[in-house]
Amino acid sequence: MSLMVPGSVAVIPGAIQRYRNRDTEHLFRQDSDFYYLTGFSEPDAVLVLAPERSHGEVILFCRERNARAELYNGERVGPERAAEKLGVDDGFPINDIEEILPGMLEGRERIYITLGAYPDFDKRLMQWVSAIRAREAGGAIPPGEFHALKHLLHEQRLVKSALELKAMREAARITSMAHERAMRCARPGMTETQLEAELVHEFMTNGAHTPAYPSIVGSGANACVLHYVDNASVLKKNDLVLIDAGCEYQHYAADVTRTFPVSGRFSKSQQALYEIVLEANRAGIDSCRPGATFSDPHVAAVSVMVQGLLDLKLLQGELTEILETDAYREFCPHNSSHWLGSDVHDVGDYRVDGAWRELEPGMVLTVEPGIYIRDDASTGALAPRWRGIGIRVEDDVAITSEGHEVLSHAAKDVSDIQQLMAEGASL
Ligand code: GLY
Ligand code: MN
Ligand code: MN
């Protein structure tokens, strides 16, 4: 609230309950902005920040208690207990928002809100503002400005507190165990779905109820489909399998990718490509430090990958020229990092005044270089042994005052992976 301009109000709606079919709901997941400010995970809620409002500045609208509804769906906090349980100043029934919220907007020059996130709510908000405007001749002062909440809130979310880092460390720890479990359990003849089940088992037994995003388990050429989630193919002995999966723990995400051979042993060509991606991952991580820019890990990773592809003669030409012309994009089509936090692709600007943002302690990003050689890769001279291979190695990295802390520790050296898999095969 201290960042808001005088005479303003912020309105932050919670997520809405969505249905997967008829009366069956998707598992509810609270809106990350709303949760960051409240820690409140019930649907049908709106938070209002009204600095200098004499009856309370932090106001929560939420569902009233209801014995019948609570019989089916569990206990509600209810407006009467909101102050005591959540530390807000005041609680009101969500069903009364129509009567109460317009009064909180009246006389405030600016409304901070994320427009577009909840269009139905936006529409109602506009109607309330219009209603105030209609009374302007009678002295009512309608808000004149809508301002993106993100300029204030997402800057805060971008820099994680000690408590948030603790949750992220745990999310990454559980996720790393899940990846190693998958390495131990993988066998030719299994389906990708069965391997996914091993990940989910590890997430849930360790207190993470859901993945932070749909798990990608892609064997063979499926690994070249960047967001492959069918996970329906059978694992073949000579294929690699790429797993991009992370759990959500206490509302914070991990996002980790490992790639390993179904048989437990990398072939020569698989290992050659894998070592390049691993070296790129390490080079990217090494460049994570305060004062470096967001793009530095990507630049470092891509240089390593292009040099590696040149050494293997999978690319021809001169390093700097290839980097400048994007000629490597067929094999390395995506960027190597994004912010990580409550959302897997977390909030926060990547550029400031047009320039890549400087990394600061408390920021968390992924480093995830990848090489993908599709079956139909256009480079004609490619021998078949290179085709249908997708490799990504993704870690979660927190910037610290000294440099960085890697949060994810799943095995990634060739020898460590092969050893884990050999142990798993003997079980
Ligand atoms: N799992 C999506 C990503 O790595 O960004
Ligand atoms: Mn990922
Ligand atoms: Mn990622």
JSON list of N, CA and C in Angstrom, two decimals, residues 9 14 29 35 52-53 67 106 112 117-118 132 157 162 167 185 196 213 224 250 258 289 299 303 331 355 417:
[
{"chain": "A", "resi": 9, "resn": "VAL", "atom": "N", "xyz": [-7.01, 2.93, -4.83]},
{"chain": "A", "resi": 9, "resn": "VAL", "atom": "CA", "xyz": [-7.51, 1.69, -4.22]},
{"chain": "A", "resi": 9, "resn": "VAL", "atom": "C", "xyz": [-7.07, 0.55, -5.12]},
{"chain": "A", "resi": 14, "resn": "GLY", "atom": "N", "xyz": [-9.90, -13.08, -6.36]},
{"chain": "A", "resi": 14, "resn": "GLY", "atom": "CA", "xyz": [-9.35, -14.43, -6.28]},
{"chain": "A", "resi": 14, "resn": "GLY", "atom": "C", "xyz": [-9.75, -15.21, -7.53]},
{"chain": "A", "resi": 29, "resn": "ARG", "atom": "N", "xyz": [-7.43, -23.84, -7.57]},
{"chain": "A", "resi": 29, "resn": "ARG", "atom": "CA", "xyz": [-6.09, -23.32, -7.33]},
{"chain": "A", "resi": 29, "resn": "ARG", "atom": "C", "xyz": [-6.22, -21.80, -7.25]},
{"chain": "A", "resi": 35, "resn": "TYR", "atom": "N", "xyz": [-3.25, -14.94, -3.55]},
{"chain": "A", "resi": 35, "resn": "TYR", "atom": "CA", "xyz": [-2.69, -15.80, -2.49]},
{"chain": "A", "resi": 35, "resn": "TYR", "atom": "C", "xyz": [-1.47, -15.15, -1.84]},
{"chain": "A", "resi": 52, "resn": "GLU", "atom": "N", "xyz": [-5.73, 4.34, 4.07]},
{"chain": "A", "resi": 52, "resn": "GLU", "atom": "CA", "xyz": [-6.32, 5.44, 4.83]},
{"chain": "A", "resi": 52, "resn": "GLU", "atom": "C", "xyz": [-7.84, 5.38, 4.94]},
{"chain": "A", "resi": 53, "resn": "ARG", "atom": "N", "xyz": [-8.42, 4.25, 4.64]},
{"chain": "A", "resi": 53, "resn": "ARG", "atom": "CA", "xyz": [-9.86, 4.09, 4.93]},
{"chain": "A", "resi": 53, "resn": "ARG", "atom": "C", "xyz": [-10.00, 3.93, 6.44]},
{"chain": "A", "resi": 67, "resn": "ALA", "atom": "N", "xyz": [-23.70, -24.23, 6.77]},
{"chain": "A", "resi": 67, "resn": "ALA", "atom": "CA", "xyz": [-23.56, -25.60, 7.28]},
{"chain": "A", "resi": 67, "resn": "ALA", "atom": "C", "xyz": [-23.70, -26.63, 6.17]},
{"chain": "A", "resi": 106, "resn": "GLU", "atom": "N", "xyz": [-15.55, 5.07, -4.67]},
{"chain": "A", "resi": 106, "resn": "GLU", "atom": "CA", "xyz": [-15.97, 6.47, -4.83]},
{"chain": "A", "resi": 106, "resn": "GLU", "atom": "C", "xyz": [-14.98, 7.41, -4.14]},
{"chain": "A", "resi": 112, "resn": "TYR", "atom": "N", "xyz": [-6.08, 0.29, -8.93]},
{"chain": "A", "resi": 112, "resn": "TYR", "atom": "CA", "xyz": [-5.08, -0.69, -9.37]},
{"chain": "A", "resi": 112, "resn": "TYR", "atom": "C", "xyz": [-5.79, -2.04, -9.55]},
{"chain": "A", "resi": 117, "resn": "ALA", "atom": "N", "xyz": [-7.77, -10.52, -16.46]},
{"chain": "A", "resi": 117, "resn": "ALA", "atom": "CA", "xyz": [-7.58, -11.82, -15.81]},
{"chain": "A", "resi": 117, "resn": "ALA", "atom": "C", "xyz": [-8.94, -12.47, -15.53]},
{"chain": "A", "resi": 118, "resn": "TYR", "atom": "N", "xyz": [-9.89, -11.69, -15.11]},
{"chain": "A", "resi": 118, "resn": "TYR", "atom": "CA", "xyz": [-11.24, -12.19, -14.81]},
{"chain": "A", "resi": 118, "resn": "TYR", "atom": "C", "xyz": [-12.25, -11.26, -15.48]},
{"chain": "A", "resi": 132, "resn": "ILE", "atom": "N", "xyz": [-21.16, 5.29, -10.40]},
{"chain": "A", "resi": 132, "resn": "ILE", "atom": "CA", "xyz": [-20.66, 6.46, -9.65]},
{"chain": "A", "resi": 132, "resn": "ILE", "atom": "C", "xyz": [-20.61, 7.67, -10.59]},
{"chain": "A", "resi": 157, "resn": "ARG", "atom": "N", "xyz": [6.72, -9.73, -6.12]},
{"chain": "A", "resi": 157, "resn": "ARG", "atom": "CA", "xyz": [6.74, -11.20, -6.26]},
{"chain": "A", "resi": 157, "resn": "ARG", "atom": "C", "xyz": [8.03, -11.69, -6.90]},
{"chain": "A", "resi": 162, "resn": "ALA", "atom": "N", "xyz": [12.69, -14.92, 2.33]},
{"chain": "A", "resi": 162, "resn": "ALA", "atom": "CA", "xyz": [13.29, -16.15, 2.88]},
{"chain": "A", "resi": 162, "resn": "ALA", "atom": "C", "xyz": [12.25, -17.27, 2.98]},
{"chain": "A", "resi": 167, "resn": "ALA", "atom": "N", "xyz": [10.03, -22.52, 0.66]},
{"chain": "A", "resi": 167, "resn": "ALA", "atom": "CA", "xyz": [9.03, -23.34, -0.04]},
{"chain": "A", "resi": 167, "resn": "ALA", "atom": "C", "xyz": [9.57, -23.80, -1.39]},
{"chain": "A", "resi": 185, "resn": "CYS", "atom": "N", "xyz": [13.03, -46.27, -12.01]},
{"chain": "A", "resi": 185, "resn": "CYS", "atom": "CA", "xyz": [11.89, -47.13, -12.40]},
{"chain": "A", "resi": 185, "resn": "CYS", "atom": "C", "xyz": [11.79, -47.37, -13.90]},
{"chain": "A", "resi": 196, "resn": "GLU", "atom": "N", "xyz": [5.15, -41.31, -15.64]},
{"chain": "A", "resi": 196, "resn": "GLU", "atom": "CA", "xyz": [4.55, -40.11, -15.04]},
{"chain": "A", "resi": 196, "resn": "GLU", "atom": "C", "xyz": [3.96, -40.45, -13.66]},
{"chain": "A", "resi": 213, "resn": "TYR", "atom": "N", "xyz": [2.60, -27.91, -13.29]},
{"chain": "A", "resi": 213, "resn": "TYR", "atom": "CA", "xyz": [2.21, -27.79, -14.71]},
{"chain": "A", "resi": 213, "resn": "TYR", "atom": "C", "xyz": [2.12, -29.22, -15.21]},
{"chain": "A", "resi": 224, "resn": "CYS", "atom": "N", "xyz": [11.02, -34.06, -28.88]},
{"chain": "A", "resi": 224, "resn": "CYS", "atom": "CA", "xyz": [11.20, -32.87, -29.74]},
{"chain": "A", "resi": 224, "resn": "CYS", "atom": "C", "xyz": [9.94, -32.01, -29.79]},
{"chain": "A", "resi": 250, "resn": "GLN", "atom": "N", "xyz": [3.27, -25.77, -1.31]},
{"chain": "A", "resi": 250, "resn": "GLN", "atom": "CA", "xyz": [2.83, -24.55, -0.63]},
{"chain": "A", "resi": 250, "resn": "GLN", "atom": "C", "xyz": [2.72, -23.38, -1.59]},
{"chain": "A", "resi": 258, "resn": "ARG", "atom": "N", "xyz": [15.01, -33.54, -16.83]},
{"chain": "A", "resi": 258, "resn": "ARG", "atom": "CA", "xyz": [16.12, -34.47, -16.96]},
{"chain": "A", "resi": 258, "resn": "ARG", "atom": "C", "xyz": [15.87, -35.35, -18.19]},
{"chain": "A", "resi": 289, "resn": "ARG", "atom": "N", "xyz": [24.39, -14.50, -11.45]},
{"chain": "A", "resi": 289, "resn": "ARG", "atom": "CA", "xyz": [24.92, -13.77, -10.29]},
{"chain": "A", "resi": 289, "resn": "ARG", "atom": "C", "xyz": [24.35, -12.36, -10.32]},
{"chain": "A", "resi": 299, "resn": "VAL", "atom": "N", "xyz": [22.73, -16.65, -23.28]},
{"chain": "A", "resi": 299, "resn": "VAL", "atom": "CA", "xyz": [23.84, -16.40, -24.21]},
{"chain": "A", "resi": 299, "resn": "VAL", "atom": "C", "xyz": [24.97, -17.41, -23.95]},
{"chain": "A", "resi": 303, "resn": "SER", "atom": "N", "xyz": [26.03, -20.40, -26.69]},
{"chain": "A", "resi": 303, "resn": "SER", "atom": "CA", "xyz": [27.39, -20.45, -27.24]},
{"chain": "A", "resi": 303, "resn": "SER", "atom": "C", "xyz": [27.98, -21.85, -27.08]},
{"chain": "A", "resi": 331, "resn": "PHE", "atom": "N", "xyz": [17.81, -26.41, -34.16]},
{"chain": "A", "resi": 331, "resn": "PHE", "atom": "CA", "xyz": [18.16, -27.39, -33.12]},
{"chain": "A", "resi": 331, "resn": "PHE", "atom": "C", "xyz": [17.92, -26.86, -31.71]},
{"chain": "A", "resi": 355, "resn": "ALA", "atom": "N", "xyz": [16.18, -2.66, -21.94]},
{"chain": "A", "resi": 355, "resn": "ALA", "atom": "CA", "xyz": [17.39, -3.49, -21.76]},
{"chain": "A", "resi": 355, "resn": "ALA", "atom": "C", "xyz": [17.06, -4.69, -20.88]},
{"chain": "A", "resi": 417, "resn": "ILE", "atom": "N", "xyz": [23.71, -40.71, -13.55]},
{"chain": "A", "resi": 417, "resn": "ILE", "atom": "CA", "xyz": [22.43, -41.22, -14.07]},
{"chain": "A", "resi": 417, "resn": "ILE", "atom": "C", "xyz": [22.54, -42.72, -14.32]}
]
